Structures are given as C-alpha cells and as structure tokens.
PDB file of C-alpha atoms in Angstrom:
ATOM      1  CA  GLY A 173     -18.370 -40.406  78.699  1.00 41.00           C
ATOM      2  CA  ARG A 174     -18.970 -42.656  75.335  1.00 40.00           C
ATOM      3  CA  VAL A 175     -16.181 -45.778  75.097  1.00 40.00           C
ATOM      4  CA  ALA A 176     -14.516 -45.771  71.036  1.00 43.00           C
ATOM      5  CA  ASP A 177     -13.260 -49.081  70.096  1.00 42.00           C
ATOM      6  CA  THR A 178     -11.782 -48.323  66.621  1.00 42.00           C
ATOM      7  CA  ALA A 179      -9.784 -50.854  66.676  1.00 44.00           C
ATOM      8  CA  PRO A 180     -10.502 -54.141  65.888  1.00 43.00           C
ATOM      9  CA  TRP A 181      -8.731 -56.411  69.154  1.00 50.00           C
ATOM     10  CA  HIS A 182      -7.404 -55.948  72.499  1.00 62.00           C
ATOM     11  CA  GLY A 183      -6.253 -58.748  74.649  1.00 81.00           C
ATOM     12  CA  GLN A 184      -6.097 -59.231  78.175  1.00 85.00           C
ATOM     13  CA  CYS A 185      -4.422 -56.822  80.705  1.00 88.00           C
ATOM     14  CA  LEU A 186      -0.674 -57.800  82.039  1.00 88.00           C
ATOM     15  CA  PRO A 187       0.577 -57.351  85.177  1.00 86.00           C
ATOM     16  CA  LYS A 188       3.109 -55.071  86.076  1.00 82.00           C
ATOM     17  CA  PRO A 189       6.677 -55.577  85.348  1.00 82.00           C
ATOM     18  CA  ARG A 190       9.469 -55.818  87.868  1.00 82.00           C
ATOM     19  CA  ALA A 191      10.411 -52.876  89.395  1.00 85.00           C
ATOM     20  CA  GLY A 192      13.510 -51.176  87.762  1.00 89.00           C
ATOM     21  CA  SER A 193      16.012 -48.818  88.587  1.00 94.00           C
ATOM     22  CA  PRO A 194      15.673 -45.562  88.797  1.00 97.00           C
ATOM     23  CA  SER A 195      11.718 -46.177  89.173  1.00 97.00           C
ATOM     24  CA  LEU A 196       9.774 -44.111  85.692  1.00 98.00           C
ATOM     25  CA  PHE A 197       6.205 -43.128  85.817  1.00 98.00           C
ATOM     26  CA  CYS A 198       5.515 -42.955  81.930  1.00 98.00           C
ATOM     27  CA  PHE A 199       2.575 -41.067  80.285  1.00 98.00           C
ATOM     28  CA  CYS A 200       1.246 -40.461  76.664  1.00 98.00           C
ATOM     29  CA  VAL A 201      -1.486 -38.474  74.833  1.00 95.00           C
ATOM     30  CA  MET A 202      -2.854 -40.572  72.230  1.00 93.00           C
ATOM     31  CA  ARG A 203      -5.116 -40.174  68.986  1.00 90.00           C
ATOM     32  CA  PRO A 204      -7.914 -43.078  68.947  1.00 88.00           C
ATOM     33  CA  GLU A 205      -8.627 -42.318  65.377  1.00 88.00           C
ATOM     34  CA  THR A 206      -5.057 -43.123  63.996  1.00 91.00           C
ATOM     35  CA  SER A 207      -2.387 -46.451  64.346  1.00 94.00           C
ATOM     36  CA  GLU A 208      -1.549 -44.804  67.409  1.00 95.00           C
ATOM     37  CA  LEU A 209      -4.443 -47.067  69.439  1.00 95.00           C
ATOM     38  CA  GLN A 210      -2.908 -50.407  67.498  1.00 95.00           C
ATOM     39  CA  LEU A 211       0.669 -49.151  68.297  1.00 97.00           C
ATOM     40  CA  LEU A 212      -0.433 -49.300  72.091  1.00 97.00           C
ATOM     41  CA  ARG A 213      -2.220 -52.490  72.151  1.00 95.00           C
ATOM     42  CA  LEU A 214       0.911 -54.188  70.593  1.00 95.00           C
ATOM     43  CA  GLN A 215       3.018 -52.491  73.616  1.00 96.00           C
ATOM     44  CA  ILE A 216       0.441 -53.587  75.964  1.00 95.00           C
ATOM     45  CA  ALA A 217       0.535 -57.076  74.725  1.00 93.00           C
ATOM     46  CA  ARG A 218       4.428 -57.104  74.934  1.00 93.00           C
ATOM     47  CA  ARG A 219       4.613 -55.438  78.294  1.00 94.00           C
ATOM     48  CA  ALA A 220       6.825 -52.759  76.007  1.00 96.00           C
ATOM     49  CA  GLY A 221       7.189 -49.328  75.574  1.00 97.00           C
ATOM     50  CA  ILE A 222       5.337 -47.095  78.665  1.00 98.00           C
ATOM     51  CA  PHE A 223       3.763 -50.408  79.987  1.00 96.00           C
ATOM     52  CA  ALA A 224       7.503 -51.513  81.290  1.00 96.00           C
ATOM     53  CA  CYS A 225       7.584 -48.524  83.476  1.00 97.00           C
ATOM     54  CA  GLU A 226       6.559 -49.057  87.184  1.00 96.00           C
ATOM     55  CA  GLU A 227       3.582 -46.943  86.400  1.00 96.00           C
ATOM     56  CA  HIS A 228       1.852 -45.413  83.738  1.00 96.00           C
ATOM     57  CA  SER A 229      -0.706 -43.544  82.644  1.00 97.00           C
ATOM     58  CA  VAL A 230      -2.807 -43.032  78.890  1.00 97.00           C
ATOM     59  CA  PHE A 231      -4.770 -39.976  77.524  1.00 95.00           C
ATOM     60  CA  SER A 232      -6.670 -39.943  74.976  1.00 93.00           C
ATOM     61  CA  HIS A 233      -7.045 -36.521  72.771  1.00 85.00           C
ATOM     62  CA  ALA A 234     -10.925 -36.924  72.256  1.00 82.00           C
ATOM     63  CA  ASN A 235     -13.938 -36.927  74.353  1.00 82.00           C
ATOM     64  CA  GLU A 236     -14.295 -40.161  75.014  1.00 84.00           C
ATOM     65  CA  THR A 237     -12.330 -43.273  76.646  1.00 90.00           C
ATOM     66  CA  THR A 238     -10.947 -46.262  74.413  1.00 90.00           C
ATOM     67  CA  THR A 239     -10.170 -49.320  75.889  1.00 92.00           C
ATOM     68  CA  LEU A 240      -6.830 -50.910  76.014  1.00 94.00           C
ATOM     69  CA  CYS A 241      -7.247 -54.240  77.428  1.00 92.00           C
ATOM     70  CA  THR A 242      -9.702 -56.151  79.076  1.00 92.00           C
ATOM     71  CA  ALA A 243     -10.298 -57.116  82.559  1.00 91.00           C
ATOM     72  CA  SER A 244      -8.038 -60.593  83.376  1.00 86.00           C
ATOM     73  CA  GLY A 245      -8.447 -61.981  87.039  1.00 84.00           C
ATOM     74  CA  ASP A 246      -7.517 -59.195  89.835  1.00 86.00           C
ATOM     75  CA  LEU A 247      -6.371 -56.683  86.852  1.00 88.00           C
ATOM     76  CA  PRO A 248      -9.030 -54.001  85.942  1.00 90.00           C
ATOM     77  CA  ALA A 249      -9.616 -53.205  82.307  1.00 92.00           C
ATOM     78  CA  MET A 250      -7.502 -50.550  81.099  1.00 93.00           C
ATOM     79  CA  VAL A 251      -8.835 -47.208  79.600  1.00 93.00           C
ATOM     80  CA  THR A 252      -7.497 -44.063  78.592  1.00 94.00           C
ATOM     81  CA  GLU A 253      -8.305 -41.091  80.531  1.00 93.00           C
ATOM     82  CA  ALA A 254     -10.080 -38.314  77.964  1.00 92.00           C
ATOM     83  CA  LEU A 255      -8.634 -34.865  77.505  1.00 89.00           C
ATOM     84  CA  PRO A 256     -11.478 -32.840  76.402  1.00 76.00           C
ATOM     85  CA  ALA A 257      -9.032 -30.179  74.922  1.00 61.00           C
ATOM     86  CA  ALA A 258      -9.990 -28.254  71.278  1.00 55.00           C
ATOM     87  CA  PRO A 259      -8.519 -30.266  68.629  1.00 57.00           C
ATOM     88  CA  SER A 260      -4.739 -28.839  67.598  1.00 60.00           C
ATOM     89  CA  ALA A 261      -3.933 -27.536  64.529  1.00 53.00           C
ATOM     90  CA  ARG A 262      -0.814 -27.735  62.414  1.00 50.00           C
ATOM     91  CA  GLY A 263       1.779 -24.848  62.970  1.00 44.00           C
ATOM     92  CA  SER A 264       3.912 -23.327  60.281  1.00 39.00           C
ATOM     93  CA  ILE A 265       7.412 -21.844  61.370  1.00 43.00           C
ATOM     94  CA  LEU A 266       6.636 -19.517  58.829  1.00 33.00           C
ATOM     95  CA  ILE A 267       4.027 -17.903  60.566  1.00 39.00           C
ATOM     96  CA  PRO A 268       5.116 -15.153  63.258  1.00 43.00           C
ATOM     97  CA  GLY A 269       4.833 -16.362  66.609  1.00 49.00           C
ATOM     98  CA  GLN A 270       4.317 -20.342  65.503  1.00 40.00           C
ATOM     99  CA  THR A 271       7.994 -22.354  66.620  1.00 49.00           C
ATOM    100  CA  THR A 272       7.295 -25.627  65.194  1.00 45.00           C
ATOM    101  CA  ASN A 273       5.580 -27.031  61.256  1.00 44.00           C
ATOM    102  CA  SER A 274       4.111 -30.199  63.673  1.00 50.00           C
ATOM    103  CA  TRP A 275       0.975 -29.509  65.998  1.00 52.00           C
ATOM    104  CA  LEU A 276      -0.009 -26.659  67.989  1.00 60.00           C
ATOM    105  CA  ASN A 277      -0.573 -29.236  70.810  1.00 80.00           C
ATOM    106  CA  ALA A 278       0.803 -27.275  74.215  1.00 88.00           C
ATOM    107  CA  LYS A 279      -3.176 -26.535  75.028  1.00 89.00           C
ATOM    108  CA  THR A 280      -3.951 -30.725  74.831  1.00 91.00           C
ATOM    109  CA  PHE A 281       0.052 -31.375  76.817  1.00 93.00           C
ATOM    110  CA  MET A 282      -1.394 -28.882  79.614  1.00 94.00           C
ATOM    111  CA  GLU A 283      -4.377 -30.718  80.533  1.00 94.00           C
ATOM    112  CA  ALA A 284      -2.462 -33.721  80.615  1.00 95.00           C
ATOM    113  CA  TRP A 285      -0.149 -32.481  82.643  1.00 97.00           C
ATOM    114  CA  ASP A 286      -3.083 -31.445  85.091  1.00 97.00           C
ATOM    115  CA  LYS A 287      -4.158 -34.866  85.322  1.00 96.00           C
ATOM    116  CA  VAL A 288      -0.911 -36.550  85.884  1.00 98.00           C
ATOM    117  CA  ILE A 289      -0.272 -33.717  89.124  1.00 98.00           C
ATOM    118  CA  THR A 290      -3.839 -34.406  90.710  1.00 97.00           C
ATOM    119  CA  GLU A 291      -3.683 -37.997  90.468  1.00 96.00           C
ATOM    120  CA  GLY A 292      -0.205 -37.843  92.138  1.00 97.00           C
ATOM    121  CA  ARG A 293       1.526 -41.096  90.758  1.00 96.00           C
ATOM    122  CA  TYR A 294       4.436 -39.803  89.900  1.00 97.00           C
ATOM    123  CA  LYS A 295       5.140 -38.733  93.282  1.00 97.00           C
ATOM    124  CA  ARG A 296       5.996 -42.540  94.241  1.00 96.00           C
ATOM    125  CA  HIS A 297       8.704 -42.706  90.881  1.00 97.00           C
ATOM    126  CA  GLN A 298      12.318 -40.520  90.669  1.00 98.00           C
ATOM    127  CA  TRP A 299      11.885 -39.740  87.248  1.00 98.00           C
ATOM    128  CA  VAL A 300       9.086 -39.285  85.029  1.00 99.00           C
ATOM    129  CA  ALA A 301       9.071 -39.828  81.045  1.00 99.00           C
ATOM    130  CA  LYS A 302       6.425 -38.067  78.630  1.00 99.00           C
ATOM    131  CA  VAL A 303       6.321 -40.914  75.023  1.00 99.00           C
ATOM    132  CA  ASP A 304       4.845 -40.484  71.352  1.00 97.00           C
ATOM    133  CA  PRO A 305       3.394 -43.295  71.150  1.00 97.00           C
ATOM    134  CA  ASP A 306       5.097 -43.790  67.965  1.00 97.00           C
ATOM    135  CA  ALA A 307       8.310 -43.973  69.495  1.00 98.00           C
ATOM    136  CA  VAL A 308       9.747 -47.236  70.035  1.00 98.00           C
ATOM    137  CA  PHE A 309      10.649 -46.295  73.368  1.00 98.00           C
ATOM    138  CA  LEU A 310      13.090 -48.962  75.819  1.00 98.00           C
ATOM    139  CA  PRO A 311      12.654 -47.933  79.645  1.00 97.00           C
ATOM    140  CA  GLY A 312      15.612 -50.245  80.448  1.00 96.00           C
ATOM    141  CA  ARG A 313      17.844 -48.193  77.975  1.00 97.00           C
ATOM    142  CA  LEU A 314      16.562 -45.056  79.537  1.00 98.00           C
ATOM    143  CA  ARG A 315      17.553 -46.280  83.474  1.00 98.00           C
ATOM    144  CA  LYS A 316      21.010 -47.064  81.863  1.00 96.00           C
ATOM    145  CA  ARG A 317      21.444 -43.558  80.877  1.00 97.00           C
ATOM    146  CA  LEU A 318      20.016 -41.955  83.729  1.00 98.00           C
ATOM    147  CA  ARG A 319      22.153 -43.919  85.774  1.00 97.00           C
ATOM    148  CA  ASP A 320      25.203 -42.666  83.690  1.00 96.00           C
ATOM    149  CA  LEU A 321      23.843 -39.126  84.526  1.00 96.00           C
ATOM    150  CA  ALA A 322      23.696 -39.551  87.990  1.00 96.00           C
ATOM    151  CA  LEU A 323      21.780 -36.766  88.697  1.00 96.00           C
ATOM    152  CA  PRO A 324      19.724 -36.130  92.059  1.00 96.00           C
ATOM    153  CA  TYR A 325      16.054 -36.704  90.863  1.00 97.00           C
ATOM    154  CA  GLN A 326      15.296 -34.875  94.194  1.00 96.00           C
ATOM    155  CA  LEU A 327      16.463 -31.675  92.502  1.00 97.00           C
ATOM    156  CA  GLY A 328      14.951 -30.371  89.859  1.00 97.00           C
ATOM    157  CA  PHE A 329      16.979 -31.656  86.042  1.00 98.00           C
ATOM    158  CA  TYR A 330      15.074 -32.065  82.516  1.00 98.00           C
ATOM    159  CA  VAL A 331      16.773 -33.992  80.050  1.00 98.00           C
ATOM    160  CA  LEU A 332      17.854 -31.826  76.217  1.00 97.00           C
ATOM    161  CA  ASN A 333      17.997 -34.269  74.016  1.00 96.00           C
ATOM    162  CA  CYS A 334      17.874 -32.584  70.840  1.00 93.00           C
ATOM    163  CA  ASP A 335      21.449 -31.101  69.118  1.00 89.00           C
ATOM    164  CA  MET A 336      19.541 -28.646  66.456  1.00 82.00           C
ATOM    165  CA  TRP A 337      17.592 -25.402  66.785  1.00 74.00           C
ATOM    166  CA  GLY A 338      19.647 -24.618  69.657  1.00 79.00           C
ATOM    167  CA  ARG A 339      19.764 -27.366  71.720  1.00 88.00           C
ATOM    168  CA  ARG A 340      15.649 -28.705  72.666  1.00 91.00           C
ATOM    169  CA  MET A 341      13.808 -31.133  74.517  1.00 96.00           C
ATOM    170  CA  PHE A 342      12.909 -33.123  71.683  1.00 94.00           C
ATOM    171  CA  GLY A 343       8.920 -34.294  72.349  1.00 95.00           C
ATOM    172  CA  ALA A 344       9.312 -37.779  71.252  1.00 96.00           C
ATOM    173  CA  LEU A 345      10.894 -38.861  74.577  1.00 98.00           C
ATOM    174  CA  GLU A 346      10.804 -36.237  77.574  1.00 98.00           C
ATOM    175  CA  VAL A 347      12.704 -36.979  80.526  1.00 99.00           C
ATOM    176  CA  TYR A 348      11.995 -34.917  83.556  1.00 99.00           C
ATOM    177  CA  SER A 349      13.321 -35.519  87.088  1.00 98.00           C
ATOM    178  CA  HIS A 350      10.437 -35.748  90.502  1.00 98.00           C
ATOM    179  CA  GLY A 351      12.262 -32.555  91.692  1.00 98.00           C
ATOM    180  CA  ALA A 352      11.134 -31.244  87.948  1.00 99.00           C
ATOM    181  CA  ILE A 353       7.726 -32.407  88.382  1.00 99.00           C
ATOM    182  CA  GLU A 354       7.316 -30.794  91.770  1.00 99.00           C
ATOM    183  CA  ALA A 355       8.382 -27.296  90.325  1.00 98.00           C
ATOM    184  CA  TYR A 356       5.999 -27.478  87.363  1.00 98.00           C
ATOM    185  CA  ALA A 357       2.886 -28.452  89.707  1.00 98.00           C
ATOM    186  CA  ALA A 358       3.677 -25.604  91.746  1.00 98.00           C
ATOM    187  CA  GLY A 359       5.061 -23.053  89.798  1.00 98.00           C
ATOM    188  CA  ARG A 360       2.706 -24.052  86.543  1.00 97.00           C
ATOM    189  CA  SER A 361       0.291 -21.062  86.977  1.00 97.00           C
ATOM    190  CA  ARG A 362       3.469 -19.011  85.325  1.00 98.00           C
ATOM    191  CA  CYS A 363       3.450 -21.142  82.932  1.00 97.00           C
ATOM    192  CA  LYS A 364       0.522 -21.186  80.964  1.00 95.00           C
ATOM    193  CA  LYS A 365       0.798 -17.148  80.804  1.00 96.00           C
ATOM    194  CA  LEU A 366       3.788 -17.553  78.622  1.00 95.00           C
ATOM    195  CA  LYS A 367       2.882 -16.994  75.045  1.00 92.00           C
ATOM    196  CA  TRP A 368       2.361 -20.710  74.303  1.00 90.00           C
ATOM    197  CA  GLN A 369      -0.227 -20.673  71.447  1.00 85.00           C
ATOM    198  CA  GLY A 370       1.759 -20.778  68.766  1.00 83.00           C
ATOM    199  CA  TRP A 371       4.201 -23.687  70.064  1.00 86.00           C
ATOM    200  CA  GLY A 372       4.177 -27.190  70.382  1.00 87.00           C
ATOM    201  CA  GLU A 373       4.140 -29.149  73.921  1.00 92.00           C
ATOM    202  CA  ASP A 374       7.577 -29.815  73.942  1.00 94.00           C
ATOM    203  CA  TYR A 375       8.654 -25.838  73.464  1.00 93.00           C
ATOM    204  CA  TYR A 376       5.800 -25.409  75.939  1.00 96.00           C
ATOM    205  CA  MET A 377       7.612 -26.920  78.724  1.00 97.00           C
ATOM    206  CA  GLN A 378      11.053 -26.351  78.040  1.00 97.00           C
ATOM    207  CA  GLN A 379      10.586 -23.001  78.345  1.00 97.00           C
ATOM    208  CA  CYS A 380       8.185 -23.392  81.159  1.00 98.00           C
ATOM    209  CA  MET A 381      11.073 -25.374  82.786  1.00 98.00           C
ATOM    210  CA  GLU A 382      13.643 -22.171  82.000  1.00 98.00           C
ATOM    211  CA  ALA A 383      11.121 -20.148  83.498  1.00 98.00           C
ATOM    212  CA  LEU A 384      10.951 -21.658  86.561  1.00 98.00           C
ATOM    213  CA  SER A 385      14.810 -22.116  86.506  1.00 98.00           C
ATOM    214  CA  VAL A 386      15.038 -25.746  86.520  1.00 98.00           C
ATOM    215  CA  ASN A 387      18.702 -27.046  85.550  1.00 98.00           C
ATOM    216  CA  HIS A 388      18.969 -28.648  82.426  1.00 98.00           C
ATOM    217  CA  ALA A 389      20.977 -31.940  81.562  1.00 98.00           C
ATOM    218  CA  VAL A 390      22.566 -32.800  78.165  1.00 97.00           C
ATOM    219  CA  ASP A 391      22.272 -36.099  76.412  1.00 97.00           C
ATOM    220  CA  PHE A 392      21.864 -35.372  72.697  1.00 94.00           C
ATOM    221  CA  GLU A 393      22.213 -39.681  71.942  1.00 94.00           C
ATOM    222  CA  MET A 394      18.799 -39.958  74.050  1.00 96.00           C
ATOM    223  CA  VAL A 395      16.741 -40.324  70.972  1.00 96.00           C
ATOM    224  CA  SER A 396      16.808 -41.221  67.388  1.00 95.00           C
ATOM    225  CA  ASP A 397      14.456 -39.273  65.057  1.00 93.00           C
ATOM    226  CA  PHE A 398      14.256 -40.819  61.541  1.00 91.00           C
ATOM    227  CA  ASN A 399      12.826 -37.668  60.258  1.00 87.00           C
ATOM    228  CA  GLY A 400      16.421 -35.817  61.235  1.00 81.00           C
ATOM    229  CA  HIS A 401      14.824 -33.064  63.659  1.00 77.00           C
ATOM    230  CA  CYS A 402      17.723 -33.624  66.404  1.00 80.00           C
ATOM    231  CA  THR A 403      21.010 -35.162  64.749  1.00 73.00           C
ATOM    232  CA  HIS A 404      23.141 -33.209  62.289  1.00 73.00           C
ATOM    233  CA  GLU A 405      24.493 -37.317  61.271  1.00 77.00           C
ATOM    234  CA  PRO A 406      22.210 -40.214  59.946  1.00 80.00           C
ATOM    235  CA  PRO A 407      20.215 -41.009  62.914  1.00 84.00           C
ATOM    236  CA  SER A 408      21.275 -44.745  64.217  1.00 86.00           C
ATOM    237  CA  GLY A 409      19.058 -47.705  63.371  1.00 92.00           C
ATOM    238  CA  CYS A 410      17.014 -49.701  65.665  1.00 95.00           C
ATOM    239  CA  ALA A 411      19.931 -52.351  65.342  1.00 94.00           C
ATOM    240  CA  GLU A 412      22.446 -50.182  65.856  1.00 90.00           C
ATOM    241  CA  GLY A 413      22.467 -47.486  68.169  1.00 84.00           C
ATOM    242  CA  GLU A 414      21.810 -47.329  72.119  1.00 92.00           C
ATOM    243  CA  GLN A 415      18.985 -44.908  72.534  1.00 96.00           C
ATOM    244  CA  ALA A 416      16.445 -45.040  74.613  1.00 98.00           C
ATOM    245  CA  ALA A 417      13.998 -44.342  71.409  1.00 98.00           C
ATOM    246  CA  PHE A 418      13.423 -44.615  68.051  1.00 97.00           C
ATOM    247  CA  HIS A 419      11.150 -42.362  66.623  1.00 96.00           C
ATOM    248  CA  PRO A 420       8.581 -42.436  64.881  1.00 95.00           C
ATOM    249  CA  MET A 421       7.567 -46.039  63.758  1.00 96.00           C
ATOM    250  CA  LYS A 422       3.501 -45.423  62.915  1.00 95.00           C
ATOM    251  CA  LEU A 423       2.778 -48.863  61.497  1.00 96.00           C
ATOM    252  CA  PRO A 424       2.351 -51.767  63.647  1.00 95.00           C
ATOM    253  CA  ASP A 425       4.958 -54.028  61.500  1.00 96.00           C
ATOM    254  CA  ALA A 426       7.336 -51.546  61.310  1.00 96.00           C
ATOM    255  CA  TYR A 427       7.113 -51.057  65.200  1.00 97.00           C
ATOM    256  CA  LEU A 428       7.196 -54.150  66.151  1.00 96.00           C
ATOM    257  CA  GLY A 429      10.163 -54.801  63.609  1.00 96.00           C
ATOM    258  CA  CYS A 430      12.201 -51.696  65.386  1.00 96.00           C
ATOM    259  CA  MET A 431      11.344 -53.330  69.046  1.00 96.00           C
ATOM    260  CA  LYS A 432      12.696 -56.720  68.029  1.00 95.00           C
ATOM    261  CA  GLN A 433      16.467 -55.482  66.473  1.00 96.00           C
ATOM    262  CA  ALA A 434      16.655 -53.282  69.690  1.00 96.00           C
ATOM    263  CA  ALA A 435      15.905 -56.183  71.698  1.00 93.00           C
ATOM    264  CA  SER A 436      18.461 -58.599  69.665  1.00 92.00           C
ATOM    265  CA  ARG A 437      21.288 -55.998  70.081  1.00 91.00           C
ATOM    266  CA  ASP A 438      20.469 -55.590  73.827  1.00 89.00           C
ATOM    267  CA  ALA A 439      20.970 -59.183  74.009  1.00 85.00           C
ATOM    268  CA  LEU A 440      23.841 -59.169  72.245  1.00 78.00           C
ATOM    269  CA  LEU A 441      25.203 -56.618  74.921  1.00 73.00           C
ATOM    270  CA  ASN A 442      23.435 -58.656  77.451  1.00 60.00           C
ATOM    271  CA  GLN A 443      21.203 -56.581  77.936  1.00 50.00           C
ATOM    272  CA  TRP A 444      21.109 -52.998  79.737  1.00 49.00           C
ATOM    273  CA  PRO A 445      20.851 -54.148  83.837  1.00 49.00           C
ATOM    274  CA  ARG A 446      17.405 -53.059  85.233  1.00 47.00           C
TER     275      ARG A 446
END
C-alpha cells in the first residue's frame, strides 16, 4: 500500500542488540496519525523499547505502511505492517457488554496476532511481549522478572500484571510464554467466537487464555501505570521502581526523560544482568 510519512524525521536503522536471556519477541500496534510514530522513531534511534528485544514487529493501525528507519549498509529499511481493520471506537463501561472506557480494539489485535503467528518469528524465542508504543519498556528488566518467575516457557503461561478489577492483564505490557502463543495459534478460532465486540484487546486475550486453559502467573509490580488503572497505591516513578514498563508517556520529551531516569537507576543498581 501507500507509504505514509507524517513525522518529520527518520534515521538509519541500527543493528540488532546482543541476545539476552530469556529471548524475547516483541511487537506493538501503532497509530501513525498520533505521536506514537515519533515515539517509535525515538526508540529506534536509541535501540530501546521493543527494539532492544531479539526480534520485533511494528504493525500500523492503518491501510498503509509507514517508514520507521532507512536502510543502512546491509540493513534494510524498517516499515510497519498495515492492519486494515475498521477504526476502533471508544468503549464505555456504562454500556452493557462493554468492559472498558478505552479502545474497543480486539478486532485490530486479532489481525496483529494472526500476522505474528503466520510470520512465525516468535517460534525462535522463549517469551512474547506485546507493548503499547507509549509505554517506556525496559526489556532487560522484563528478562530479570521472568528469570525470577522461573516458569518453563515451553508450557503455556501469561502474566497477570494488574491488581484491580478482579486481577487483569493490563495491555501496556502483555507477556506470554512461547507455549501460550502456540496454544493461541492452535485454538484462536475458539477465541474469535467469544463475545469480544465490547472488549479491549487485553481483556480479549485474557479471556482467550482462560478459554484455552493456559496457566497464569502473577507479577503486579511489572507495570507502573500513571493513570492509576492497576495500583491501589500511587504508581512508582521512572526514577524509583523496578518495573519493566512505565505508562503512558505520550510525548517524546516525557518518554525520553523517563527512559533516562530508569537507565540512571539501573546504572546505580549495577544494571540488571541480561
């Protein structure tokens, strides 16, 4: 399709980071008409966020692809993969059957997950992370948390990271074992028969995992959400906690500031081993 380039700058693509343990396949779905395009280019330039995972994909909630970075040496240009789903509407918990005041975007993410499964790159990795573009995501910290959980990635596990609303999986950072995505690949047709029309994508995936009898782990310190959606206590700031993601940071300056604060804390603590 047509290539959109609504942000004023994109730099050259950078080589992959060195491999970590456990290995991660990470992806996000971005809206190119928002600040998310700038946020992703900022992450690429610093090899941060999902671009610090062993492999990654970026899907665009649009009918066109978007250039994220240009070719450099043997490295090809990076462009988004278009998801031609209908635009998402905002939900309301006051409407029967709807479970969120955020986006009713389950259909869009079904298409994204279908692409992840069809491409199959997740098969080379132990864990899969779906990340919001405006989440300051720290893969090194996620690896540390997964090592601490000590779960066998070959089996099916997903992580409940939200200690509110009856314990949920919060969509800023969704974490699944290799085995969980294999279960989804085999059973997604069952999940698509659920009454998902009033759901956000994270609630859809949680309900799907439950329907497929995938085990869950719990890590309520994985994400710090500044909107207060998932913590009874005030959320940790970027310079304080040991979370793997801080959300949301919708403006580039705020995103970069949070990333630098988290990096300074990691340096102070001798940084998490990779």
